[in-house]
Coordinates of C-alpha atoms and ligand atoms in Angstrom, one line a residue:
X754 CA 90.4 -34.7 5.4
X755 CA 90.8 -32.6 2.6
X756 CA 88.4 -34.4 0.3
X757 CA 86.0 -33.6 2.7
X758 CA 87.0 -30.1 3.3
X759 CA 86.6 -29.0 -0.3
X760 CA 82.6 -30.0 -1.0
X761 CA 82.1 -28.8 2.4
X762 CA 83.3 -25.4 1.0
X763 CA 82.1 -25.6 -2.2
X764 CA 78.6 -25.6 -0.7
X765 CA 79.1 -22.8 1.9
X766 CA 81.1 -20.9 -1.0
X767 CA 77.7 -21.5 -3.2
X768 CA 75.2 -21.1 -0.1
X769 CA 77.7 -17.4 0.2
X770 CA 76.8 -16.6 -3.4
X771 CA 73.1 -17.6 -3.1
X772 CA 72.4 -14.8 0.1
X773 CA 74.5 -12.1 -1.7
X774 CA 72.3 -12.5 -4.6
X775 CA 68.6 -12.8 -2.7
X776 CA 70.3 -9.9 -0.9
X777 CA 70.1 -7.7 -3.8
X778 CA 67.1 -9.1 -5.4
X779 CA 65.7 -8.2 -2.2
X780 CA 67.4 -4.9 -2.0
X781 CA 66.4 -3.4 -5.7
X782 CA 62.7 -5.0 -5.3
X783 CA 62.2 -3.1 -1.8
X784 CA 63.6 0.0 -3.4
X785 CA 61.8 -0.2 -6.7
X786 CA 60.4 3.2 -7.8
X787 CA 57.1 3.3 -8.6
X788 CA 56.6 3.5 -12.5
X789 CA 58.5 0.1 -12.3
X790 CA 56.3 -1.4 -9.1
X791 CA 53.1 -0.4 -11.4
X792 CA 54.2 -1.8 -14.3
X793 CA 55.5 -5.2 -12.4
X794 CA 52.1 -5.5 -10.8
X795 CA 50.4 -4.8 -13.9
X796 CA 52.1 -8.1 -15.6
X797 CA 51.7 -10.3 -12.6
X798 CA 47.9 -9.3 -12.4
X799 CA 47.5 -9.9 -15.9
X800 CA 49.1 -12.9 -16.0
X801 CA 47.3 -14.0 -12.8
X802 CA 43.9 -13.3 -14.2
X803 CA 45.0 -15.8 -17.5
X804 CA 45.4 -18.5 -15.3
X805 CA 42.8 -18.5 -13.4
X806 CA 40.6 -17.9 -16.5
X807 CA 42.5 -21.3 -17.9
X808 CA 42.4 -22.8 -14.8
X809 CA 39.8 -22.5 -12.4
X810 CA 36.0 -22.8 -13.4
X811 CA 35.0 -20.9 -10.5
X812 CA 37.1 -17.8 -11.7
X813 CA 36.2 -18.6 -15.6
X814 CA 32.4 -18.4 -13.8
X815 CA 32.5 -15.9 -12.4
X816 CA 34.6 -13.3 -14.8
X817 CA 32.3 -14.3 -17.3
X818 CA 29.2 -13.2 -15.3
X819 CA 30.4 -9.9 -14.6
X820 CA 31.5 -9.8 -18.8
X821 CA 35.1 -10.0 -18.2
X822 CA 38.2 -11.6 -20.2
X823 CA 41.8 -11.4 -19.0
X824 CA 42.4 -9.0 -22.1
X825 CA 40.0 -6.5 -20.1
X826 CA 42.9 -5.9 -18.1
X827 CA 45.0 -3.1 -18.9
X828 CA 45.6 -0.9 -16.3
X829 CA 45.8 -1.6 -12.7
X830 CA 42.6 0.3 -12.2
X831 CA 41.0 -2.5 -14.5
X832 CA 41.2 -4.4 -11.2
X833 CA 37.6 -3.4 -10.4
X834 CA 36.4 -5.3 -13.5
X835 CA 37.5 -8.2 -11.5
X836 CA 34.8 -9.9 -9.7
X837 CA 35.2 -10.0 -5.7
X838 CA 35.6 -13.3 -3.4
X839 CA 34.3 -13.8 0.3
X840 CA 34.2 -16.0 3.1
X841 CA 30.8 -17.6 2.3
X842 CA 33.3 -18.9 -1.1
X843 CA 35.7 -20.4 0.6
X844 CA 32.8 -22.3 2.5
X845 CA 31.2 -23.0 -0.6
X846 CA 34.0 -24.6 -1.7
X847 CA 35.5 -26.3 1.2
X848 CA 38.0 -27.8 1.3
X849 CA 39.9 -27.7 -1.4
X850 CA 37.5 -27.3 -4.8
X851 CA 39.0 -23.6 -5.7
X852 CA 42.6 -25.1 -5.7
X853 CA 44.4 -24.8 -9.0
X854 CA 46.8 -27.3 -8.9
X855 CA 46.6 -31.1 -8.6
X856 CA 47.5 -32.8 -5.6
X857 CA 50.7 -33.9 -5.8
X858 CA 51.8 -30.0 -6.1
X859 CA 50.5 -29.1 -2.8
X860 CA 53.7 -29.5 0.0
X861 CA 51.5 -28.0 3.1
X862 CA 47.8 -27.3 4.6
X863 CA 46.9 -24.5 7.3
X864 CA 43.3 -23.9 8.3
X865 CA 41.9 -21.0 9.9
X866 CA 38.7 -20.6 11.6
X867 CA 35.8 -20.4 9.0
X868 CA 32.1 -18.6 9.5
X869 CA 30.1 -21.8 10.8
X870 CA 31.6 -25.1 12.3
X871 CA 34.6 -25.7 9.4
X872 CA 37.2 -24.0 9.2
X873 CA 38.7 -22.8 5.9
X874 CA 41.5 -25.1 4.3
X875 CA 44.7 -23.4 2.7
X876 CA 46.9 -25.2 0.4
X877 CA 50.2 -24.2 -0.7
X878 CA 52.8 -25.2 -3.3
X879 CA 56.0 -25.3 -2.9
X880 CA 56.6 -21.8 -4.8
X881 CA 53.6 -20.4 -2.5
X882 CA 55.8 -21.4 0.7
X883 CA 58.5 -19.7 -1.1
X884 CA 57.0 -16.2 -1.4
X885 CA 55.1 -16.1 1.9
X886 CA 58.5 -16.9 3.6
X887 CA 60.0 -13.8 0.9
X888 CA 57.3 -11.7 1.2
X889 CA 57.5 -11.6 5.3
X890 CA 60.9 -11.8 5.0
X891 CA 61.4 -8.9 3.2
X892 CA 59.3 -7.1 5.8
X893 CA 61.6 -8.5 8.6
X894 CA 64.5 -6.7 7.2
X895 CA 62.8 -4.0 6.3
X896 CA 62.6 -3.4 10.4
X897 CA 66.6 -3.9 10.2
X898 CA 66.5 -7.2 11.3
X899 CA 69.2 -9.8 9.9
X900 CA 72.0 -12.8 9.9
X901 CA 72.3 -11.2 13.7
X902 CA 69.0 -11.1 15.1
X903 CA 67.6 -14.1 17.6
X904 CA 63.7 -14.0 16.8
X905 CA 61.7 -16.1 19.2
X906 CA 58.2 -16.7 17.9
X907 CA 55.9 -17.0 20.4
X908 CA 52.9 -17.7 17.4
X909 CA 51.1 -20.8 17.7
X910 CA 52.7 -23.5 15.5
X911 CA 50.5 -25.9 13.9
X912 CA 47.8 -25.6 11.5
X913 CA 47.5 -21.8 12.4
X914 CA 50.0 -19.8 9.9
X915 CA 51.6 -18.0 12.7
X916 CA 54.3 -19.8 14.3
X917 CA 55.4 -21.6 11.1
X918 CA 55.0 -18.1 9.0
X919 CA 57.5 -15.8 10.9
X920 CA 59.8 -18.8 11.3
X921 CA 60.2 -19.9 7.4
X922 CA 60.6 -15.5 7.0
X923 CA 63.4 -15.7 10.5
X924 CA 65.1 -18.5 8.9
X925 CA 65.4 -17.0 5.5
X926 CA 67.1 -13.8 6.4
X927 CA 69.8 -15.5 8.2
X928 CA 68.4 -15.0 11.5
X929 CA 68.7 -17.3 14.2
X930 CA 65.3 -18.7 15.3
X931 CA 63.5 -19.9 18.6
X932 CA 60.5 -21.9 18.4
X933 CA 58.6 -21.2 21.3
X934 CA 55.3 -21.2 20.3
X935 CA 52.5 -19.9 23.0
X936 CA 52.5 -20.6 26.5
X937 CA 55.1 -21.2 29.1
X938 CA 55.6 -17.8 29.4
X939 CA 58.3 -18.1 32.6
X940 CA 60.2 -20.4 30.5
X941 CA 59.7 -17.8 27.0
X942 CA 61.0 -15.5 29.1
X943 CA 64.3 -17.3 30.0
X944 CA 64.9 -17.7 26.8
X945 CA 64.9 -14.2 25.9
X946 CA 68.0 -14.0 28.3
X947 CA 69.5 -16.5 27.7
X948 CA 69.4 -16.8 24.3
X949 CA 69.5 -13.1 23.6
X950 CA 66.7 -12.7 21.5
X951 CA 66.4 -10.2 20.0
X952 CA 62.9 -10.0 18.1
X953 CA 59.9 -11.5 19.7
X954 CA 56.8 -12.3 17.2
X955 CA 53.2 -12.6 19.4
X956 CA 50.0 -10.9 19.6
X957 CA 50.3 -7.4 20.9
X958 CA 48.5 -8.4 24.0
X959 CA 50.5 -11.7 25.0
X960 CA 54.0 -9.4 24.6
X961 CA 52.0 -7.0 27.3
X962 CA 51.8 -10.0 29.2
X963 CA 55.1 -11.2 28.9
X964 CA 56.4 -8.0 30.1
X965 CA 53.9 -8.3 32.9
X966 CA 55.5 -12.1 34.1
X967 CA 58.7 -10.3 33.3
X968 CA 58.2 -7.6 36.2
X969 CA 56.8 -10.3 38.6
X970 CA 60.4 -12.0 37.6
X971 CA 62.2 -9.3 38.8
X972 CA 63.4 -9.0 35.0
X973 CA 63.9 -5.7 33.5
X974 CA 63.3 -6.2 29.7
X975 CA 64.8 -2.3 29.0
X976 CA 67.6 -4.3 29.9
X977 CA 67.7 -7.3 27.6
X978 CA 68.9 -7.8 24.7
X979 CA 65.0 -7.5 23.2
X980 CA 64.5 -4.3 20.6
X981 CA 61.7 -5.3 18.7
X982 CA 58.4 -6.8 19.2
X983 CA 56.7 -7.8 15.9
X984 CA 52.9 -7.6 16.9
X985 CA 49.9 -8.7 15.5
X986 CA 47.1 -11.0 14.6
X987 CA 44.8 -9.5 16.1
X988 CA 44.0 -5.5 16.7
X989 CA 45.9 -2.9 18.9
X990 CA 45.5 0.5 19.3
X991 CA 48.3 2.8 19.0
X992 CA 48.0 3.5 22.7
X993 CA 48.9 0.1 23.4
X994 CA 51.7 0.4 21.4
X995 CA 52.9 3.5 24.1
X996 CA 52.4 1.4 26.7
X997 CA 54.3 -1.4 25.2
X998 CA 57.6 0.8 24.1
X999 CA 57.9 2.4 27.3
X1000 CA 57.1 0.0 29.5
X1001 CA 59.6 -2.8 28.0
X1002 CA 61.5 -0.5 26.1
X1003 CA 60.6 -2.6 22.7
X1004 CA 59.8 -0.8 19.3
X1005 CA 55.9 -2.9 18.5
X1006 CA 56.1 -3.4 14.8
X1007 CA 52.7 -4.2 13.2
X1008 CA 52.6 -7.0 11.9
X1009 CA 49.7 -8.3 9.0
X1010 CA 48.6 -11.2 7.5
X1011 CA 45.4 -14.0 7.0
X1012 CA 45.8 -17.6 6.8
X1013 CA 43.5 -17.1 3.5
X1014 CA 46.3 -14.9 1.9
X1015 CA 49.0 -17.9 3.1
X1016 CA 49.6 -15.8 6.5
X1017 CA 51.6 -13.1 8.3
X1018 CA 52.8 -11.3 5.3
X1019 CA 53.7 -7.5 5.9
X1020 CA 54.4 -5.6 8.4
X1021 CA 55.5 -1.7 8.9
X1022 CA 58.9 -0.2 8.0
X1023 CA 61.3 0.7 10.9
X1024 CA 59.4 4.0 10.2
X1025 CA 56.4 2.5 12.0
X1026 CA 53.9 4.9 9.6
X1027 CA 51.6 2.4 8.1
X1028 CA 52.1 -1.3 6.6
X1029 CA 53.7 -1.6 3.6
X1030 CA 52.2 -3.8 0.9
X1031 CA 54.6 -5.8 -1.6
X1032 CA 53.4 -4.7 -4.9
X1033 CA 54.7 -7.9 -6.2
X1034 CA 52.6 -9.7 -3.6
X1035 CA 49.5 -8.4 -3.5
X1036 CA 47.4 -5.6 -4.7
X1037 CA 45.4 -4.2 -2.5
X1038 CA 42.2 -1.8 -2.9
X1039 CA 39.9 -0.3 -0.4
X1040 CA 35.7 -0.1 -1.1
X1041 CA 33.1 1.4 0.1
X1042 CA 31.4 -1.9 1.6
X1043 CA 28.1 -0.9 0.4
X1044 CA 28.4 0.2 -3.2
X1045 CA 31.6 -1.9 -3.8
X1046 CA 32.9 1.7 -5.4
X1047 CA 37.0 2.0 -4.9
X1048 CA 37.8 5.2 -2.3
X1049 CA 41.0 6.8 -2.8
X1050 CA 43.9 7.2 -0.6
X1051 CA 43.0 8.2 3.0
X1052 CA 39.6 7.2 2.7
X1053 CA 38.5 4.6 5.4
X1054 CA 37.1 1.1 3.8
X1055 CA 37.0 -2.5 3.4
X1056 CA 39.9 -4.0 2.5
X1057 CA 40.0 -6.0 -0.9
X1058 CA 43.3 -8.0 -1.7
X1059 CA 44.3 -9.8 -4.8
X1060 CA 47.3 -12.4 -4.2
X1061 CA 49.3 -11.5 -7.1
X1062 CA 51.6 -14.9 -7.6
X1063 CA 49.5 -17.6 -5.3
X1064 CA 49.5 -20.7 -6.8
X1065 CA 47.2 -23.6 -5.3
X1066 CA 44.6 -21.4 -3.6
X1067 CA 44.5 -18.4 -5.5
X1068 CA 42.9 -15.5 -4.1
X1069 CA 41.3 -12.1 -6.0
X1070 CA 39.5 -9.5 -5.1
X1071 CA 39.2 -10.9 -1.3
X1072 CA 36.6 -9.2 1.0
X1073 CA 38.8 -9.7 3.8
X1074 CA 36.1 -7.8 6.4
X1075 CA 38.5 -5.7 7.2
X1076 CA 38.5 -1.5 7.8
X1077 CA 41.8 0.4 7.4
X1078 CA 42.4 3.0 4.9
X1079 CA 45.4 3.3 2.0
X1080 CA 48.8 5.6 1.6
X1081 CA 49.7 5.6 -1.9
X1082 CA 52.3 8.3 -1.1
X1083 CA 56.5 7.1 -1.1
X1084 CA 57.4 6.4 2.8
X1085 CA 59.6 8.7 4.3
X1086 CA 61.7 5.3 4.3
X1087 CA 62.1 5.4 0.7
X1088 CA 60.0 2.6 -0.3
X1089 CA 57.1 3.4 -2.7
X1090 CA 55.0 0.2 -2.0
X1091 CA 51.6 1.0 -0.5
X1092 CA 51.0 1.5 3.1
X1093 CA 47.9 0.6 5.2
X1094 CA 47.4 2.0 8.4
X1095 CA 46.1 0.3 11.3
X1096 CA 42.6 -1.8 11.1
X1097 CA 40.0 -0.1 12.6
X1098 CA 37.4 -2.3 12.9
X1099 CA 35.8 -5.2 10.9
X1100 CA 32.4 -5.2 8.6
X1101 CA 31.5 -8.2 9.5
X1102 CA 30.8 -9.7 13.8
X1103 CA 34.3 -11.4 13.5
X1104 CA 35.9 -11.2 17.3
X1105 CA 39.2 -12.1 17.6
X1106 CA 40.2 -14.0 20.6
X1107 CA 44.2 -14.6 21.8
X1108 CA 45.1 -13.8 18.3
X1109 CA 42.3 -16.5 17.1
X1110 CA 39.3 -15.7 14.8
X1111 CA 36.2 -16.4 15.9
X1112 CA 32.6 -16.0 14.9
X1113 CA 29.5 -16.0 16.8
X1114 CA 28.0 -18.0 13.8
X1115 CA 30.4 -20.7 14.7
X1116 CA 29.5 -20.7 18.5
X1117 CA 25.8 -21.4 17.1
X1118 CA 26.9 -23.9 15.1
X1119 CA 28.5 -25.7 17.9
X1120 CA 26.3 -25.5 20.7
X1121 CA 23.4 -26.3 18.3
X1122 CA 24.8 -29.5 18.3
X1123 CA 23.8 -30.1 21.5
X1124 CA 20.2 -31.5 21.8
X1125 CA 20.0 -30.2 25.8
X1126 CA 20.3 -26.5 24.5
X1127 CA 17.8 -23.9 23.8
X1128 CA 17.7 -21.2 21.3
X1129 CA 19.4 -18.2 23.0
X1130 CA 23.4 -17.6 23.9
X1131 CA 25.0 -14.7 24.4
X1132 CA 29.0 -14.0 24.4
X1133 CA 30.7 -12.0 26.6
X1134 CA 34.5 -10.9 26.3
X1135 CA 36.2 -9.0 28.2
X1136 CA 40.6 -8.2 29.0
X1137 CA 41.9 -9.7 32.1
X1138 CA 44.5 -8.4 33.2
X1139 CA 46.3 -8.8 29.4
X1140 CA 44.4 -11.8 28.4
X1141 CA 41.5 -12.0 26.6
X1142 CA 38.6 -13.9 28.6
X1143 CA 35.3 -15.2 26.7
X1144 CA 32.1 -16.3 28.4
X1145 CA 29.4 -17.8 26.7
X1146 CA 25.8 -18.0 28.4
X1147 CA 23.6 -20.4 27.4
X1148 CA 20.4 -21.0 27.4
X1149 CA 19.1 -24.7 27.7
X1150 CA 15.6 -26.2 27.2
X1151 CA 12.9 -26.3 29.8
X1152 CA 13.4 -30.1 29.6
X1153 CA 17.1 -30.4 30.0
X1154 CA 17.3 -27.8 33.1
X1155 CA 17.6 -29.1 36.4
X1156 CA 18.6 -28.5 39.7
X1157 CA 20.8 -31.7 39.9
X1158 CA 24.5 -29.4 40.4
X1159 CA 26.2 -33.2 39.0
X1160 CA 24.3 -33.4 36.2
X1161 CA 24.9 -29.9 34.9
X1162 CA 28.2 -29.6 35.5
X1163 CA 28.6 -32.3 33.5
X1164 CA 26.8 -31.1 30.6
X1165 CA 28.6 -27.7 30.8
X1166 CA 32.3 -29.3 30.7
X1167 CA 31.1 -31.2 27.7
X1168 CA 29.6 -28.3 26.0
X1169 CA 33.1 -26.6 27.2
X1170 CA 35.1 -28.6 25.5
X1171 CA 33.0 -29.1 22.5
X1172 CA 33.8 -25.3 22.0
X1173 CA 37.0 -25.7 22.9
X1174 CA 37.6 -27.8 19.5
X1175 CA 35.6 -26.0 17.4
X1176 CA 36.9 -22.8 17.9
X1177 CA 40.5 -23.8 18.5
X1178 CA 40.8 -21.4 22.0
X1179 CA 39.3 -21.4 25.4
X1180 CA 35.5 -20.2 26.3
X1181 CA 34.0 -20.4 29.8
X1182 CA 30.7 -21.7 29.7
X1183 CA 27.8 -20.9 32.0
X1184 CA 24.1 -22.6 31.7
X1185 CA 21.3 -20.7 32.2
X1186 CA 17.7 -21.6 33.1
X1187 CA 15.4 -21.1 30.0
X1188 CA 13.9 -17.3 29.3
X1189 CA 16.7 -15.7 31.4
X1190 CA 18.6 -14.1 28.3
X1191 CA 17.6 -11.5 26.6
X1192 CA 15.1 -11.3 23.6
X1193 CA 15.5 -8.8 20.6
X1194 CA 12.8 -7.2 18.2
X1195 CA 15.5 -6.5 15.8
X1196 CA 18.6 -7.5 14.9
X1197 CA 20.0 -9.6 18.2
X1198 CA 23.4 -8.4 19.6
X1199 CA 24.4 -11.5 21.3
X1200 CA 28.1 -10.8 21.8
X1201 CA 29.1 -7.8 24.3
X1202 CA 32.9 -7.2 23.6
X1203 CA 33.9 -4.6 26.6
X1204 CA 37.8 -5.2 25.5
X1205 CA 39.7 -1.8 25.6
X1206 CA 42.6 -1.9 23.1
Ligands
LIG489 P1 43.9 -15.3 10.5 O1 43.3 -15.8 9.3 O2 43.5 -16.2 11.7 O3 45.4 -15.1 10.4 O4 43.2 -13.9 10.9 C1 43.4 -12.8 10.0 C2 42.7 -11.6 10.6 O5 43.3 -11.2 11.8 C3 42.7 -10.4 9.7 O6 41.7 -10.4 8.7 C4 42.5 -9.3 10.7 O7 41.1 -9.1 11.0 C5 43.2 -9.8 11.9 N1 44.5 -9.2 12.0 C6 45.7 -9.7 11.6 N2 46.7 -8.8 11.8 C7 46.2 -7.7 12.4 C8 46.7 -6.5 12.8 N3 48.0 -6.2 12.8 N4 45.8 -5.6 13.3 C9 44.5 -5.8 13.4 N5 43.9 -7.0 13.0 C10 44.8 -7.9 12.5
LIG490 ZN1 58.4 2.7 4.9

């Protein structure tokens, strides 16, 4: 018995020692003051800017077209010598040509919803696993939560970086975590009491309707064991965020990440002022998206982030498509790693459905593979009740109309669920005869998004 006893201890008495000391590297990293957070970023963007020059011909390409060598970087404001990335790259290069390490050094793919009909592939080593699960993590505890928190995640699972992303960042605090995933939402909510969860990761407008099923329950979640909803994926007003701590008595932390940059990432401070951005992680910079200049602090503009310590998809100078603006100032929290406040809007006609990306160029894409269907469509989203609802109109061919009901239903379930997999969430679909949709002179506006947030 003893025999057994003692390697049993040995490894709790080394797993002990393991968490005291990721507890303090933790701890002093969080708390860094800011000389020392410059001059850590400084090394890792250097270093990063090396090896992709070594590494990567698209980098080596591109840095030399714009006349820069990793020795041009000296200062963290050298970062703008740095040539920017975009979507239409990662397209360019699907799947997996702007990787940097050979096969056998990648332990996991996501993929996220790309521009047209593929999506875009993310590959991850086993030390990028590593600091997404830190880097969220870190956030998590940054809200207070710990060893004796119960976090449900009610984030897909599966090749979207949700579910898997807060639950390797639960698990490596300590806390205890429950799987959920989306759906189910009676059952979710059992859970919550039973379990006594305390943390419950979704999109801002599925916790809404939790609360909702909740009520209908007869369940009064002021009165659970719930404190803290970590919210996002997709944007949220800070109205909502009202509604969402008085009604259910939860504090909604945001919550940010992109599969591109390996997934959720950061999120605010219990302070709830902003989004704080590991300097360690990522650097981020905001532009003016039309003469790439950098704005300063408070100044609104699109977001451009450099992962500072990726390793098989490397990421710099990302034009993410997102608005938001920066606080350079120390939180009142303590911490002096950058802030971003909430996302305002996007630069580019990226909606984002139940927490899932999705571009009108993609819709094209798909129904264009349809030989019945004509050349106009037009999306249509709206909020039901919590839930976001999506209808796409379509126009179809003078040929393929008819007034057989049989036939086109048919050919609308199949164009349903056509959409259905190429855009990874639901879209009602409604056929229209040919000519009935509108025509445009300029620029067509083919989605109506009437979603209040
Ligand atoms: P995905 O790659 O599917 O994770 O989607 C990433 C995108 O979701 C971001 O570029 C944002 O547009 C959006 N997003 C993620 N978190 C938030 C948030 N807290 N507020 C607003 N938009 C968000
Ligand atoms: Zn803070």
């Amino acid at each position: 018995m003893l025999s057994g006893y003692i390697p049993e201890f040995r490894t709790r008495f080394r797993a002990t020692i393991m968490g005291i000391i990721m507890g303090l590297l933790n701890e002093r990293i969080q708390m860094m003051p800011r000389k020392e957070l410059d001059e850590l970023q400084l090394k890792l963007l250097k270093a990063q800017a090396r090896r992709l020059y070594e590494l990567s011909p698209f980098y080596r390409e591109r840095m030399k077209a714009k006349n820069v060598t990793p020795e041009d970087i000296r200062t963290l404001d050298d970062s703008a010598k740095l040539p920017f990335m975009t979507k239409k790259d990662l397209r360019d290069f699907y799947p997996d040509k702007l990787f940097t390490v050979p096969r056998r050094e990648i332990i996991r793919y996501h993929a996220s919803s790309g521009t047209t009909g593929k999506p875009t592939i993310v590959g991850y080593t086993r030390k990028d696993i590593d600091m997404w699960a830190e880097s969220l993590g870190r956030s998590l505890t940054s809200v207070g939560l710990g060893e004796d928190d119960v976090i449900q995640v009610a984030n897909t699972y599966g090749l979207f970086t949700g579910g898997l992303g807060f639950h390797y960042a639960a698990e490596r605090i300590g806390a205890a975590v429950v799987p959920a995933s989306t759906g189910n939402t009676e059952r979710q909510i059992q859970m919550i009491q039973d379990l006594g969860v305390t943390a419950y990761a979704a999109t801002p407008s599925y916790m809404m309707y939790v609360g909702e099923v909740a009520e209908k329950m007869g369940i009064d979640l002021k009165q659970s064991t719930l404190k803290t909803g970590l919210l996002g994926a997709e944007p949220w007003s800070d109205k909502m965020r009202d509604r969402i701590q008085s009604q259910y008595g939860i504090r909604g932390i945001n919550c940010f990440g992109a599969s591109e940059l390996s997934g959720p990432l950061f999120t605010e401070c219990s302070e709830q002022t902003g989004i704080h951005f590991w300097k360690d992680v990522a650097l981020v910079e905001i532009i003016d998206p039309e003469t790439h200049e950098k704005l300063g602090p408070g100044e609104s503009g699109e977001m451009v982030i450099t992962m500072l310590q990726k390793e098989a998809f490397p990421i710099i100078r990302y034009r993410i498509g997102d608005i938001t603006m920066l606080e350079e100032d120390t939180c009142s929290c303590g911490r002096a790693h950058p802030r971003i406040t909430r996302i305002t809007g996007r630069v580019d006609d990226m909606l984002i459905i139940r927490g899932i990306n999705v571009f009108p160029s993609q819709v094209e894409h798909c129904l264009n593979t349809n030989p019945e269907v004509g050349n106009e469509f037009q999306i249509l989203v709206e909020r039901k009740g919590h839930l976001d609802e999506m209808l796409v109109k379509v126009e179809l061919k003078p040929e393929a109309f008819t007034d057989n009901i049989l036939e086109l239903n048919a050919l609308r379930e199949r164009i349903t669920s056509k959409l259905r997999n190429s855009l990874n969430v639901g879209a009602k679909v409604e056929l229209v005869p040919p000519g009935s949709l509108p025509r445009y002179e300029g620029k067509a506006k083919r989605v109506k998004d009437t979603r209040e947030i």
